Amino acid sequence: MAGYRLKLLGNATLEVEGQVPVRLERKVAGVLAYLALEGPTPRSRLAGLLWPEVPEHTARNNLAQALRRLRQAAGGYQATSGEEVLRLSEGLEADAAQMVLFAFQGRYAEVLGLEGELLRGHDYDDCPDFADWLLAQREHLAGLWRGALEAEAARLEQEGDLRGALAQALRLQESDPFSEEHLRRVMRLHYLLGDRGAALSAYHRGQERLRRELGVDPLPETQVLRHMIARGTVLPGPKPRPRREIPLALLQPPVLAGREREWALLEEAWQAGKAVFLTGEPGVGKTRLLRDFARSKGTYIWAAGRPGDQGTPFGLQARGWREALRQFPEIRLPSWARRELARILPDLFPEAPRSGKDPANRLRLFAAIAELVRELGRCVGVLAMDDLHYMDAASAEAAAYLMAQFVPTPPGVPRNLNAYRRGELPAAAQATIDGLVEAGLAVQIVLEPLRPTEVEALLASLDLPDLSPARLAPALCRHAGGNPFFLLETLRALWEAGEWPGKPSRFPTPPRARELIAHRLGTLSSAALRLEGQDRGGHCRGADLLPRNPRARLAVVQARQAGRGGRELPALPREDLSRGASAGPHG
């Protein structure tokens, strides 16, 4: 659908190739923005958000009519798909969603190419829950944009492009005119470019703004910089950042530390022929444990969900079976199974497939997948599926069918191992897993963060120079919260920067850790993001209450996942929110 694009930043429009862009009505713009940033959503949820003042059946009818008018205005193009659960049509790109993705990937220059307030000019005072969600999303996207601008300014300065860095610094200052950090950056860059007058003028303008609007003088560090510039003191220019190739041990630690209990549970489930579901927070080590255990059992097939799978029926299933057949081309299937599999693997099976609308035909497809699993049993012992939280509904339905057929696993059939992020699995899929566990047919293993002694064992296994595991482990464990991903990313950042520690006074926050947290915060509703509490002056504090270290901050996000439905959650205890604050900045 290259000819269609959803513009949500600035004036909301649907851009249609060869036509004048379609200006989106206020409420249909809200519907499309919600789908773009939250993903597939029940019609009832959207109707209740945008038409809260009328009965549900009327609200659902209003939603249907709004989408019908959009389709007519767009020349018949259907911007959404789905019956009870709506999603954006496949291939329809939304600029707001692209901004989130680019920021997550560190593509900051592309983030800066996407400007404008989300749904600018639209007001939703008559839809209070949606208005709260929109406010939180506007703040989140604006924060991503400012973060990208700051990253680009720092990169350009580091590379010696001071004029380019100054241009970005001025944009930063315009976006937040009361930030003295931005003011000092502008002053310093003017001065390094040889324009002392411009640097001092920038200071005086900032000083006047602070006195006029806030009744305060600039901070001492800002005044010190002004005095240094006035005296003509030589300021240090950008220094090349030392970067070293990351050792293999930091990329793939040689020892799977602290997972002896989980490994024993995996072995017990294996011997009993039960399905296995590993779960835990992002970065806790699910993928490493899943792959290591699968490898220990011989040949295995690996498939992993991807963020775009939810909108592609059988996306995960088709990718996994395609990889299996690529590895084992000797697999031979009966003609009926080939014909059924042609519906999801047309590139491998040219047979004319049956229609997919008849429920009986879908069952025949599932039976064909089961036949493929039996045949694979001749070659492999394990079917491992990672990141199930991205799995599309059709793949989940097929997986449930296979569980019913092969759990407990009979001889000659590959064992089933799975992993997913805790709290991110669709409710129906989680209910299926819970039912299997209750019936004694599967086990669910929750991976917890590493303890300090386990972090010490992990550090010792790295066998790197100038690294004292016993001294470093307690502080590093506090900073990363025992999360292996955050822990290793912190060590990689220190190594790359040439700041390899004996026992550092503070730790950096790695960009990938910061991006992961920002991305997950962006998936929550305003109610989930809202942290109750007051400062000493009795004023309500918001997202600034999030703890400073990455693991604790992520824990708050997970604790608030239930808020996606708009339910308020109890405040976390003040001591939990502040825990780890002194271990290092969260970024």
Coordinates of C-alpha atoms in Angstrom, one line a residue:
M1 CA 0.0 0.0 0.0
A2 CA 2.8 2.4 -0.9
G3 CA 0.3 4.9 -2.2
Y4 CA -1.3 5.4 1.3
R5 CA 0.2 7.2 4.3
L6 CA -1.4 8.2 7.6
K7 CA -0.2 11.6 8.8
L8 CA -0.9 12.1 12.5
L9 CA 1.8 14.7 13.4
G10 CA 0.4 18.1 12.7
N11 CA -2.9 18.2 10.7
A12 CA -4.2 14.7 10.6
T13 CA -4.7 13.5 7.0
L14 CA -4.8 10.3 5.0
E15 CA -2.5 10.8 2.0
V16 CA -3.8 9.0 -1.1
E17 CA -1.6 8.6 -4.1
G18 CA -2.7 10.8 -7.0
Q19 CA -5.4 12.6 -4.9
V20 CA -5.6 15.6 -2.5
P21 CA -4.9 14.4 1.0
V22 CA -8.1 13.5 2.9
R23 CA -8.5 15.7 6.0
L24 CA -9.5 13.4 8.9
E25 CA -12.6 14.1 10.9
R26 CA -11.8 14.7 14.6
K27 CA -13.0 11.4 16.0
V28 CA -11.9 9.2 13.1
A29 CA -8.5 10.8 13.5
G30 CA -8.6 9.7 17.1
V31 CA -9.5 6.2 16.2
L32 CA -6.6 5.9 13.7
A33 CA -4.1 7.5 16.0
Y34 CA -5.1 5.0 18.8
L35 CA -4.7 2.1 16.4
A36 CA -1.3 3.4 15.1
L37 CA 0.2 3.8 18.6
E38 CA -1.6 1.1 20.6
G39 CA -2.0 -1.6 18.0
P40 CA -5.1 -3.8 17.4
T41 CA -8.0 -2.7 19.7
P42 CA -11.5 -4.0 20.3
R43 CA -14.3 -1.9 18.6
S44 CA -16.0 -1.6 22.0
R45 CA -12.9 0.0 23.5
L46 CA -12.6 2.5 20.6
A47 CA -16.3 3.3 20.7
G48 CA -16.2 3.9 24.4
L49 CA -13.2 6.2 24.2
L50 CA -14.5 8.4 21.4
W51 CA -18.3 8.3 22.0
P52 CA -18.5 8.0 25.8
E53 CA -21.8 9.9 26.1
V54 CA -24.0 7.4 24.3
P55 CA -25.0 3.7 24.8
E56 CA -22.5 1.1 23.5
H57 CA -24.6 0.0 20.5
T58 CA -24.9 3.7 19.4
A59 CA -21.2 4.3 19.9
R60 CA -20.3 1.3 17.8
N61 CA -22.7 2.5 15.1
N62 CA -21.1 5.9 15.2
L63 CA -17.6 4.3 14.8
A64 CA -18.8 2.2 11.8
Q65 CA -20.3 5.3 10.2
A66 CA -17.1 7.4 10.7
L67 CA -15.0 4.7 9.1
R68 CA -17.5 4.4 6.2
R69 CA -17.3 8.1 5.5
L70 CA -13.5 7.9 5.5
R71 CA -13.6 5.0 3.1
Q72 CA -15.8 7.1 0.7
A73 CA -13.6 10.1 1.0
A74 CA -10.5 8.0 0.3
G75 CA -11.9 6.6 -2.9
G76 CA -12.9 3.2 -1.4
Y77 CA -9.6 2.6 0.4
Q78 CA -10.3 0.8 3.8
A79 CA -7.8 2.3 6.3
T80 CA -8.7 -0.4 9.0
S81 CA -9.4 -4.1 9.0
G82 CA -10.9 -6.6 11.4
E83 CA -14.3 -7.3 12.8
E84 CA -14.4 -7.2 16.6
V85 CA -10.8 -6.2 16.8
L86 CA -9.7 -3.3 14.6
R87 CA -6.2 -2.7 13.3
L88 CA -4.7 -0.4 10.7
S89 CA -4.7 -2.0 7.2
E90 CA -1.5 -3.8 6.3
G91 CA 1.0 -1.5 4.7
L92 CA -0.6 1.7 5.9
E93 CA 2.3 3.7 7.5
A94 CA 1.6 6.2 10.2
D95 CA 4.2 8.9 10.9
A96 CA 3.7 8.8 14.7
A97 CA 4.3 5.1 14.8
Q98 CA 7.4 5.6 12.6
M99 CA 8.8 8.1 15.1
V100 CA 8.5 5.7 18.0
L101 CA 10.2 3.0 15.9
F102 CA 13.0 5.3 14.7
A103 CA 13.7 6.5 18.2
F104 CA 13.8 2.8 19.4
Q105 CA 16.3 2.0 16.7
G106 CA 18.4 5.1 17.4
R107 CA 17.7 6.6 13.9
Y108 CA 17.6 10.1 15.3
A109 CA 18.0 12.0 12.1
E110 CA 14.9 10.3 10.8
V111 CA 13.0 11.1 14.0
L112 CA 13.8 14.8 13.4
G113 CA 12.3 14.6 10.0
L114 CA 8.9 13.9 11.7
E115 CA 7.7 17.1 13.4
G116 CA 4.4 18.3 14.6
E117 CA 2.1 17.8 17.6
L118 CA 0.0 14.6 17.5
L119 CA -3.5 15.5 16.1
R120 CA -2.8 19.2 16.2
G121 CA -5.8 21.4 16.3
H122 CA -8.2 18.6 17.6
D123 CA -9.7 18.9 21.0
Y124 CA -11.3 16.0 22.9
D125 CA -12.8 17.6 26.0
D126 CA -16.0 15.6 25.4
C127 CA -13.9 12.4 25.5
P128 CA -12.1 12.6 28.8
D129 CA -10.4 9.2 28.8
F130 CA -9.2 9.7 25.2
A131 CA -8.1 13.2 26.1
D132 CA -5.9 11.8 28.9
W133 CA -4.4 9.2 26.5
L134 CA -3.8 11.9 23.9
L135 CA -2.0 14.2 26.3
A136 CA 0.3 11.4 27.5
Q137 CA 1.1 10.4 23.9
R138 CA 1.8 14.0 22.9
E139 CA 4.2 14.4 25.8
H140 CA 5.8 11.0 25.0
L141 CA 6.3 11.8 21.3
A142 CA 7.6 15.3 22.1
G143 CA 10.1 13.7 24.5
L144 CA 11.3 11.3 21.8
W145 CA 11.8 14.2 19.4
R146 CA 13.7 16.3 22.0
G147 CA 15.8 13.2 22.9
A148 CA 16.6 12.7 19.2
L149 CA 17.5 16.4 18.8
E150 CA 19.9 16.2 21.8
A151 CA 21.5 13.0 20.5
E152 CA 22.1 14.6 17.1
A153 CA 23.5 17.8 18.7
A154 CA 25.9 15.7 20.8
R155 CA 26.9 13.5 17.8
L156 CA 27.7 16.5 15.6
E157 CA 29.7 18.2 18.3
Q158 CA 31.6 15.0 19.0
E159 CA 32.4 14.8 15.2
G160 CA 33.6 18.4 15.2
D161 CA 30.7 19.8 13.2
L162 CA 30.2 22.7 15.6
R163 CA 28.0 24.7 13.2
G164 CA 25.7 21.8 12.7
A165 CA 25.7 21.1 16.5
L166 CA 24.8 24.8 17.1
A167 CA 21.8 24.6 14.7
Q168 CA 20.5 21.6 16.6
A169 CA 21.2 23.3 20.0
L170 CA 19.2 26.3 19.0
R171 CA 16.3 24.1 18.1
L172 CA 16.6 22.4 21.4
Q173 CA 16.5 25.7 23.2
E174 CA 13.5 26.8 21.2
S175 CA 11.7 23.5 22.3
D176 CA 12.5 24.1 26.0
P177 CA 13.5 27.8 26.5
F178 CA 13.8 27.4 30.3
S179 CA 16.4 24.6 30.2
E180 CA 19.8 25.9 31.3
E181 CA 21.5 22.8 30.0
H182 CA 20.3 23.9 26.5
L183 CA 21.4 27.4 27.2
R184 CA 24.9 26.4 28.2
R185 CA 25.2 24.2 25.1
V186 CA 24.3 27.2 22.9
M187 CA 26.7 29.5 24.8
R188 CA 29.6 27.0 24.6
L189 CA 29.1 26.3 20.9
H190 CA 28.9 30.0 20.0
Y191 CA 32.2 30.5 21.9
L192 CA 34.0 27.5 20.4
L193 CA 33.0 28.9 17.0
G194 CA 34.9 32.1 17.9
D195 CA 31.8 34.4 18.5
R196 CA 32.2 35.5 22.1
G197 CA 29.6 38.2 21.7
A198 CA 26.9 35.8 20.5
A199 CA 27.7 33.5 23.5
L200 CA 27.3 36.4 26.0
S201 CA 24.2 37.6 24.3
A202 CA 22.7 34.2 24.6
Y203 CA 23.4 34.2 28.3
H204 CA 21.8 37.6 28.8
R205 CA 18.7 36.6 26.9
G206 CA 18.4 33.5 29.0
Q207 CA 19.0 35.4 32.2
E208 CA 16.3 37.9 31.3
R209 CA 13.8 35.1 30.4
L210 CA 14.4 33.3 33.7
R211 CA 14.0 36.5 35.8
R212 CA 10.9 37.6 33.9
E213 CA 9.0 34.3 33.8
L214 CA 10.3 32.4 36.8
G215 CA 11.8 35.1 39.1
V216 CA 15.1 33.3 39.4
D217 CA 18.7 33.8 38.3
P218 CA 20.7 31.3 36.2
L219 CA 22.2 28.4 38.0
P220 CA 25.8 28.8 39.4
E221 CA 27.3 26.5 36.6
T222 CA 25.7 28.7 34.0
Q223 CA 27.1 31.8 35.6
V224 CA 30.6 30.2 35.8
L225 CA 30.5 29.5 32.1
R226 CA 29.5 33.1 31.4
H227 CA 32.5 34.3 33.5
M228 CA 34.9 32.0 31.6
I229 CA 33.6 33.2 28.3
A230 CA 33.8 36.9 29.4
R231 CA 37.5 36.3 30.5
G232 CA 38.3 34.5 27.2
T233 CA 39.2 31.3 29.0
V234 CA 40.0 28.4 26.6
L235 CA 37.2 25.9 26.8
P236 CA 37.9 22.2 25.9
G237 CA 36.6 21.3 22.5
P238 CA 35.2 18.0 21.5
K239 CA 37.5 15.1 22.1
P240 CA 37.4 11.9 20.0
R241 CA 35.6 9.3 22.0
P242 CA 37.8 6.2 22.4
R243 CA 36.0 3.1 21.1
R244 CA 37.2 -0.4 21.3
E245 CA 36.0 -3.6 19.8
I246 CA 33.7 -5.3 22.3
P247 CA 35.1 -8.7 23.5
L248 CA 33.2 -11.8 22.5
A249 CA 32.6 -12.6 26.1
L250 CA 30.6 -9.4 26.5
L251 CA 28.5 -10.2 23.4
Q252 CA 27.9 -13.8 24.4
P253 CA 28.9 -14.6 28.0
P254 CA 30.3 -18.1 28.2
V255 CA 28.3 -19.1 31.2
L256 CA 24.6 -19.1 31.8
A257 CA 24.8 -17.8 35.4
G258 CA 22.1 -18.2 38.0
R259 CA 19.7 -20.4 36.0
E260 CA 20.4 -23.7 37.7
R261 CA 16.9 -23.9 39.2
E262 CA 15.2 -23.0 35.9
W263 CA 17.3 -25.5 34.0
A264 CA 16.3 -28.2 36.4
L265 CA 12.6 -27.3 35.9
L266 CA 13.1 -27.5 32.1
E267 CA 14.7 -30.9 32.4
E268 CA 11.8 -32.1 34.6
A269 CA 9.3 -30.9 32.1
W270 CA 11.3 -32.5 29.2
Q271 CA 11.2 -35.9 30.9
A272 CA 7.5 -35.6 31.5
G273 CA 6.8 -34.6 27.8
K274 CA 5.2 -31.3 28.9
A275 CA 5.2 -28.1 26.9
V276 CA 7.3 -25.3 28.4
F277 CA 6.6 -21.6 28.6
L278 CA 9.4 -19.3 29.8
T279 CA 8.4 -15.8 30.8
G280 CA 9.8 -12.8 32.5
E281 CA 10.6 -9.1 32.0
P282 CA 12.5 -7.9 28.9
G283 CA 16.2 -8.6 29.1
V284 CA 16.0 -11.2 31.9
G285 CA 17.6 -13.9 29.7
K286 CA 14.6 -15.9 28.3
T287 CA 16.1 -16.2 24.8
R288 CA 19.5 -17.3 26.0
L289 CA 18.1 -20.0 28.3
L290 CA 15.6 -21.2 25.7
R291 CA 18.3 -21.5 23.0
D292 CA 20.9 -23.1 25.3
F293 CA 18.4 -25.7 26.5
A294 CA 17.1 -26.5 23.0
R295 CA 20.7 -26.9 21.8
S296 CA 21.5 -29.3 24.6
K297 CA 18.8 -31.6 23.3
G298 CA 20.2 -31.9 19.8
T299 CA 18.8 -30.5 16.5
Y300 CA 16.1 -27.9 16.9
I301 CA 13.9 -25.6 14.9
W302 CA 13.9 -21.9 16.0
A303 CA 11.2 -19.4 15.2
A304 CA 10.7 -15.9 16.8
G305 CA 7.8 -13.5 16.7
R306 CA 8.3 -10.0 15.3
P307 CA 6.6 -6.7 16.0
G308 CA 4.7 -6.7 12.7
D309 CA 3.3 -10.2 13.1
Q310 CA 0.0 -9.2 14.8
G311 CA -1.3 -7.8 11.5
T312 CA -0.3 -10.8 9.4
P313 CA -2.4 -13.9 9.7
F314 CA -0.1 -17.0 10.2
G315 CA 2.9 -14.7 10.1
L316 CA 4.8 -16.6 12.8
Q317 CA 3.7 -20.0 11.8
A318 CA 4.6 -19.5 8.2
R319 CA 8.0 -18.2 9.0
G320 CA 8.8 -21.1 11.3
W321 CA 7.7 -23.8 8.9
R322 CA 9.4 -22.1 6.0
E323 CA 12.7 -22.2 8.0
A324 CA 12.1 -25.8 9.0
L325 CA 11.6 -26.9 5.4
R326 CA 14.6 -24.9 4.3
Q327 CA 16.8 -26.8 6.8
F328 CA 15.2 -30.2 5.9
P329 CA 14.3 -30.3 2.2
E330 CA 14.1 -34.0 2.4
I331 CA 10.7 -33.8 4.2
R332 CA 8.0 -35.4 2.2
L333 CA 4.3 -34.6 2.8
P334 CA 1.2 -36.2 1.4
S335 CA -0.6 -34.3 -1.4
W336 CA -3.5 -33.3 0.8
A337 CA -1.1 -31.7 3.4
R338 CA 0.8 -29.9 0.6
R339 CA -2.4 -28.5 -0.7
E340 CA -3.5 -27.2 2.7
L341 CA -0.1 -25.7 3.5
A342 CA -0.1 -23.9 0.2
R343 CA -2.5 -21.4 1.8
I344 CA 0.3 -20.1 4.1
L345 CA 3.4 -21.3 2.1
P346 CA 2.5 -20.6 -1.5
D347 CA 6.2 -20.2 -2.4
L348 CA 7.0 -23.7 -1.3
F349 CA 3.8 -25.5 -2.4
P350 CA 2.4 -24.4 -5.7
E351 CA -0.7 -26.6 -5.3
A352 CA -4.0 -24.6 -5.6
P353 CA -5.1 -24.0 -2.0
R354 CA -8.6 -24.3 -0.7
S355 CA -10.6 -21.2 0.4
G356 CA -9.7 -20.1 4.0
K357 CA -13.2 -18.9 4.9
D358 CA -14.8 -22.3 5.7
P359 CA -14.0 -23.3 9.3
A360 CA -13.6 -26.9 8.2
N361 CA -10.9 -25.8 5.8
R362 CA -9.1 -24.1 8.6
L363 CA -9.1 -27.3 10.6
R364 CA -7.7 -29.1 7.6
L365 CA -4.9 -26.6 7.5
F366 CA -4.2 -27.2 11.2
A367 CA -4.2 -31.0 10.5
A368 CA -1.6 -30.4 7.7
I369 CA 0.6 -28.4 10.1
A370 CA 0.3 -31.3 12.6
E371 CA 1.4 -33.7 9.8
L372 CA 4.4 -31.5 9.1
V373 CA 5.3 -31.6 12.8
R374 CA 5.2 -35.4 12.8
E375 CA 7.4 -35.6 9.8
L376 CA 9.9 -33.2 11.4
G377 CA 10.1 -35.5 14.3
R378 CA 12.3 -37.7 12.1
C379 CA 14.9 -34.9 11.9
V380 CA 14.6 -32.7 15.0
G381 CA 13.9 -33.0 18.7
V382 CA 12.8 -29.5 19.6
L383 CA 10.5 -26.8 18.2
A384 CA 11.5 -23.6 20.0
M385 CA 9.4 -20.4 19.6
D386 CA 10.6 -17.1 21.1
D387 CA 8.8 -13.8 21.6
L388 CA 5.3 -15.3 21.5
H389 CA 3.9 -11.9 22.6
Y390 CA 4.2 -10.8 19.0
M391 CA 2.2 -13.8 17.7
D392 CA -0.8 -13.1 15.5
A393 CA -4.2 -14.6 16.4
A394 CA -4.2 -17.2 13.6
S395 CA -0.8 -18.5 14.6
A396 CA -2.0 -18.7 18.2
E397 CA -5.0 -20.7 17.1
A398 CA -2.8 -23.1 15.2
A399 CA -0.5 -23.4 18.2
A400 CA -3.4 -24.2 20.5
Y401 CA -4.5 -27.0 18.1
L402 CA -1.0 -28.4 18.1
M403 CA -0.9 -28.4 21.9
A404 CA -4.1 -30.3 21.9
Q405 CA -2.6 -32.9 19.6
F406 CA 0.9 -33.3 21.0
V407 CA 0.8 -32.5 24.7
P408 CA 1.9 -34.6 26.5
T409 CA 4.4 -35.2 23.7
P410 CA 4.3 -38.7 22.2
P411 CA 7.5 -40.4 21.1
G412 CA 8.8 -39.3 17.7
V413 CA 7.3 -35.8 17.9
P414 CA 9.5 -32.7 18.6
R415 CA 9.2 -31.2 22.1
N416 CA 7.7 -27.7 22.4
L417 CA 9.6 -24.9 24.1
N418 CA 8.3 -21.3 24.2
A419 CA 9.2 -17.9 25.6
Y420 CA 7.4 -14.6 25.9
R421 CA 7.5 -11.3 27.8
R422 CA 5.5 -11.4 31.0
G423 CA 2.4 -9.2 30.8
E424 CA 2.5 -8.7 27.0
L425 CA 0.7 -11.9 25.9
P426 CA -2.8 -11.4 24.5
A427 CA -5.4 -12.4 27.1
A428 CA -6.7 -15.4 25.1
A429 CA -3.3 -16.8 24.6
Q430 CA -2.4 -16.4 28.3
A431 CA -5.7 -18.1 29.2
T432 CA -4.7 -21.1 27.0
I433 CA -1.3 -21.4 28.7
D434 CA -2.9 -21.1 32.2
G435 CA -5.4 -23.9 31.2
L436 CA -2.5 -26.2 30.1
V437 CA -0.6 -25.5 33.3
E438 CA -3.7 -26.2 35.5
A439 CA -4.3 -29.4 33.6
G440 CA -0.7 -30.6 34.2
L441 CA 0.2 -30.6 30.5
A442 CA 2.6 -27.6 30.6
V443 CA 4.8 -25.7 32.9
Q444 CA 5.3 -22.0 33.1
I445 CA 8.7 -20.9 34.4
V446 CA 9.2 -17.3 35.5
L447 CA 12.7 -16.0 35.2
E448 CA 13.6 -13.6 37.9
P449 CA 16.5 -11.1 37.9
L450 CA 19.9 -12.3 39.0
R451 CA 21.0 -12.1 42.6
P452 CA 24.3 -10.3 43.5
T453 CA 26.1 -13.6 43.9
E454 CA 24.9 -14.7 40.5
V455 CA 26.0 -11.4 39.0
E456 CA 29.4 -12.0 40.5
A457 CA 29.6 -15.5 38.9
L458 CA 28.6 -14.0 35.6
L459 CA 31.3 -11.3 35.8
A460 CA 33.9 -13.9 36.8
S461 CA 33.0 -16.0 33.7
L462 CA 33.8 -13.0 31.4
D463 CA 37.6 -13.2 32.4
L464 CA 38.2 -9.6 31.3
P465 CA 41.2 -7.4 32.4
D466 CA 40.9 -5.0 35.3
L467 CA 37.5 -6.5 36.3
S468 CA 37.0 -7.4 40.0
P469 CA 33.8 -9.4 40.2
A470 CA 33.6 -9.3 44.0
R471 CA 33.9 -5.5 44.2
L472 CA 31.9 -4.6 41.1
A473 CA 29.0 -7.0 41.4
P474 CA 27.0 -5.3 44.3
A475 CA 27.0 -1.9 42.7
L476 CA 26.4 -3.2 39.2
C477 CA 23.5 -5.4 40.4
R478 CA 21.9 -2.4 42.1
H479 CA 22.2 -0.3 39.0
A480 CA 20.9 -3.0 36.6
G481 CA 18.5 -4.5 39.1
G482 CA 19.9 -7.9 38.3
N483 CA 18.6 -7.7 34.7
P484 CA 21.3 -9.4 32.5
F485 CA 20.5 -7.3 29.4
F486 CA 20.9 -4.0 31.3
L487 CA 24.0 -5.4 33.1
L488 CA 25.8 -6.4 29.9
E489 CA 24.8 -3.3 28.0
T490 CA 26.3 -1.2 30.8
L491 CA 29.5 -3.1 30.6
R492 CA 29.6 -2.8 26.8
A493 CA 29.1 0.9 27.1
L494 CA 31.9 1.2 29.5
W495 CA 34.2 -0.9 27.3
E496 CA 33.4 1.1 24.2
A497 CA 34.0 4.4 25.9
G498 CA 37.3 3.3 27.2
E499 CA 36.1 3.7 30.8
W500 CA 36.5 0.0 31.8
P501 CA 36.0 0.0 35.6
G502 CA 37.6 -1.4 38.6
K503 CA 34.7 0.0 40.6
P504 CA 33.3 3.1 39.0
S505 CA 31.5 5.8 41.0
R506 CA 28.6 5.9 38.5
F507 CA 27.4 3.9 35.6
P508 CA 26.2 5.1 32.2
T509 CA 22.7 4.3 31.0
P510 CA 23.2 2.4 27.7
P511 CA 21.2 3.8 24.8
R512 CA 19.5 0.5 24.0
A513 CA 18.3 0.2 27.6
R514 CA 17.0 3.7 27.5
E515 CA 15.2 3.1 24.2
L516 CA 13.7 -0.1 25.5
I517 CA 12.2 1.6 28.5
A518 CA 11.0 4.6 26.4
H519 CA 9.4 2.2 23.9
R520 CA 7.5 0.3 26.6
L521 CA 6.4 3.5 28.3
G522 CA 5.0 4.5 25.0
T523 CA 2.7 1.5 24.9
L524 CA 1.0 2.3 28.1
S525 CA -2.2 4.3 28.6
S526 CA -2.2 7.6 30.5
A527 CA -3.8 5.8 33.5
A528 CA -1.0 3.3 33.5
L529 CA 1.7 6.0 33.3
R530 CA 0.1 8.1 36.0
L531 CA 2.0 7.5 39.2
E532 CA 0.1 8.7 42.2
G533 CA 2.0 10.6 44.9
Q534 CA 2.9 14.1 46.1
D535 CA 6.1 16.0 46.6
R536 CA 6.9 17.8 49.8
G537 CA 4.9 20.8 48.7
G538 CA 1.8 18.8 48.2
H539 CA 1.9 18.9 44.4
C540 CA 1.1 15.8 42.3
R541 CA 4.2 14.3 40.8
G542 CA 4.0 12.5 37.5
A543 CA 6.4 10.4 35.4
D544 CA 9.3 11.9 37.2
L545 CA 8.5 9.5 40.0
L546 CA 9.9 6.7 37.9
P547 CA 13.0 5.2 39.6
R548 CA 16.4 6.1 38.3
N549 CA 17.9 2.7 37.5
P550 CA 16.8 0.9 34.3
R551 CA 15.6 -2.3 36.0
A552 CA 13.5 -0.5 38.6
R553 CA 12.0 1.8 36.0
L554 CA 11.0 -1.1 33.8
A555 CA 9.4 -2.8 36.9
V556 CA 7.1 0.2 37.3
V557 CA 6.1 -0.1 33.6
Q558 CA 5.2 -3.8 34.1
A559 CA 3.3 -3.1 37.3
R560 CA 1.2 -0.6 35.4
Q561 CA 0.5 -2.8 32.3
A562 CA -3.0 -3.4 33.7
G563 CA -3.7 0.3 33.3
R564 CA -4.1 -0.1 29.6
G565 CA -7.8 -0.6 30.1
G566 CA -8.0 2.7 31.9
R567 CA -8.1 1.4 35.5
E568 CA -6.2 3.3 38.1
L569 CA -3.6 1.4 40.0
P570 CA -2.4 1.9 43.5
A571 CA 0.6 4.0 44.1
L572 CA 3.9 2.2 44.6
P573 CA 5.4 2.8 48.0
R574 CA 7.7 5.8 48.1
E575 CA 10.7 3.7 49.2
D576 CA 10.2 1.4 46.1
L577 CA 10.1 4.4 43.8
S578 CA 13.4 5.9 45.2
R579 CA 15.2 2.6 45.5
G580 CA 18.4 2.6 43.4
A581 CA 18.3 6.3 42.8
S582 CA 21.8 6.8 43.9
A583 CA 23.2 3.9 41.8
G584 CA 23.3 5.9 38.6
P585 CA 21.1 7.9 36.2
H586 CA 18.4 6.2 34.1
G587 CA 18.8 8.5 31.2

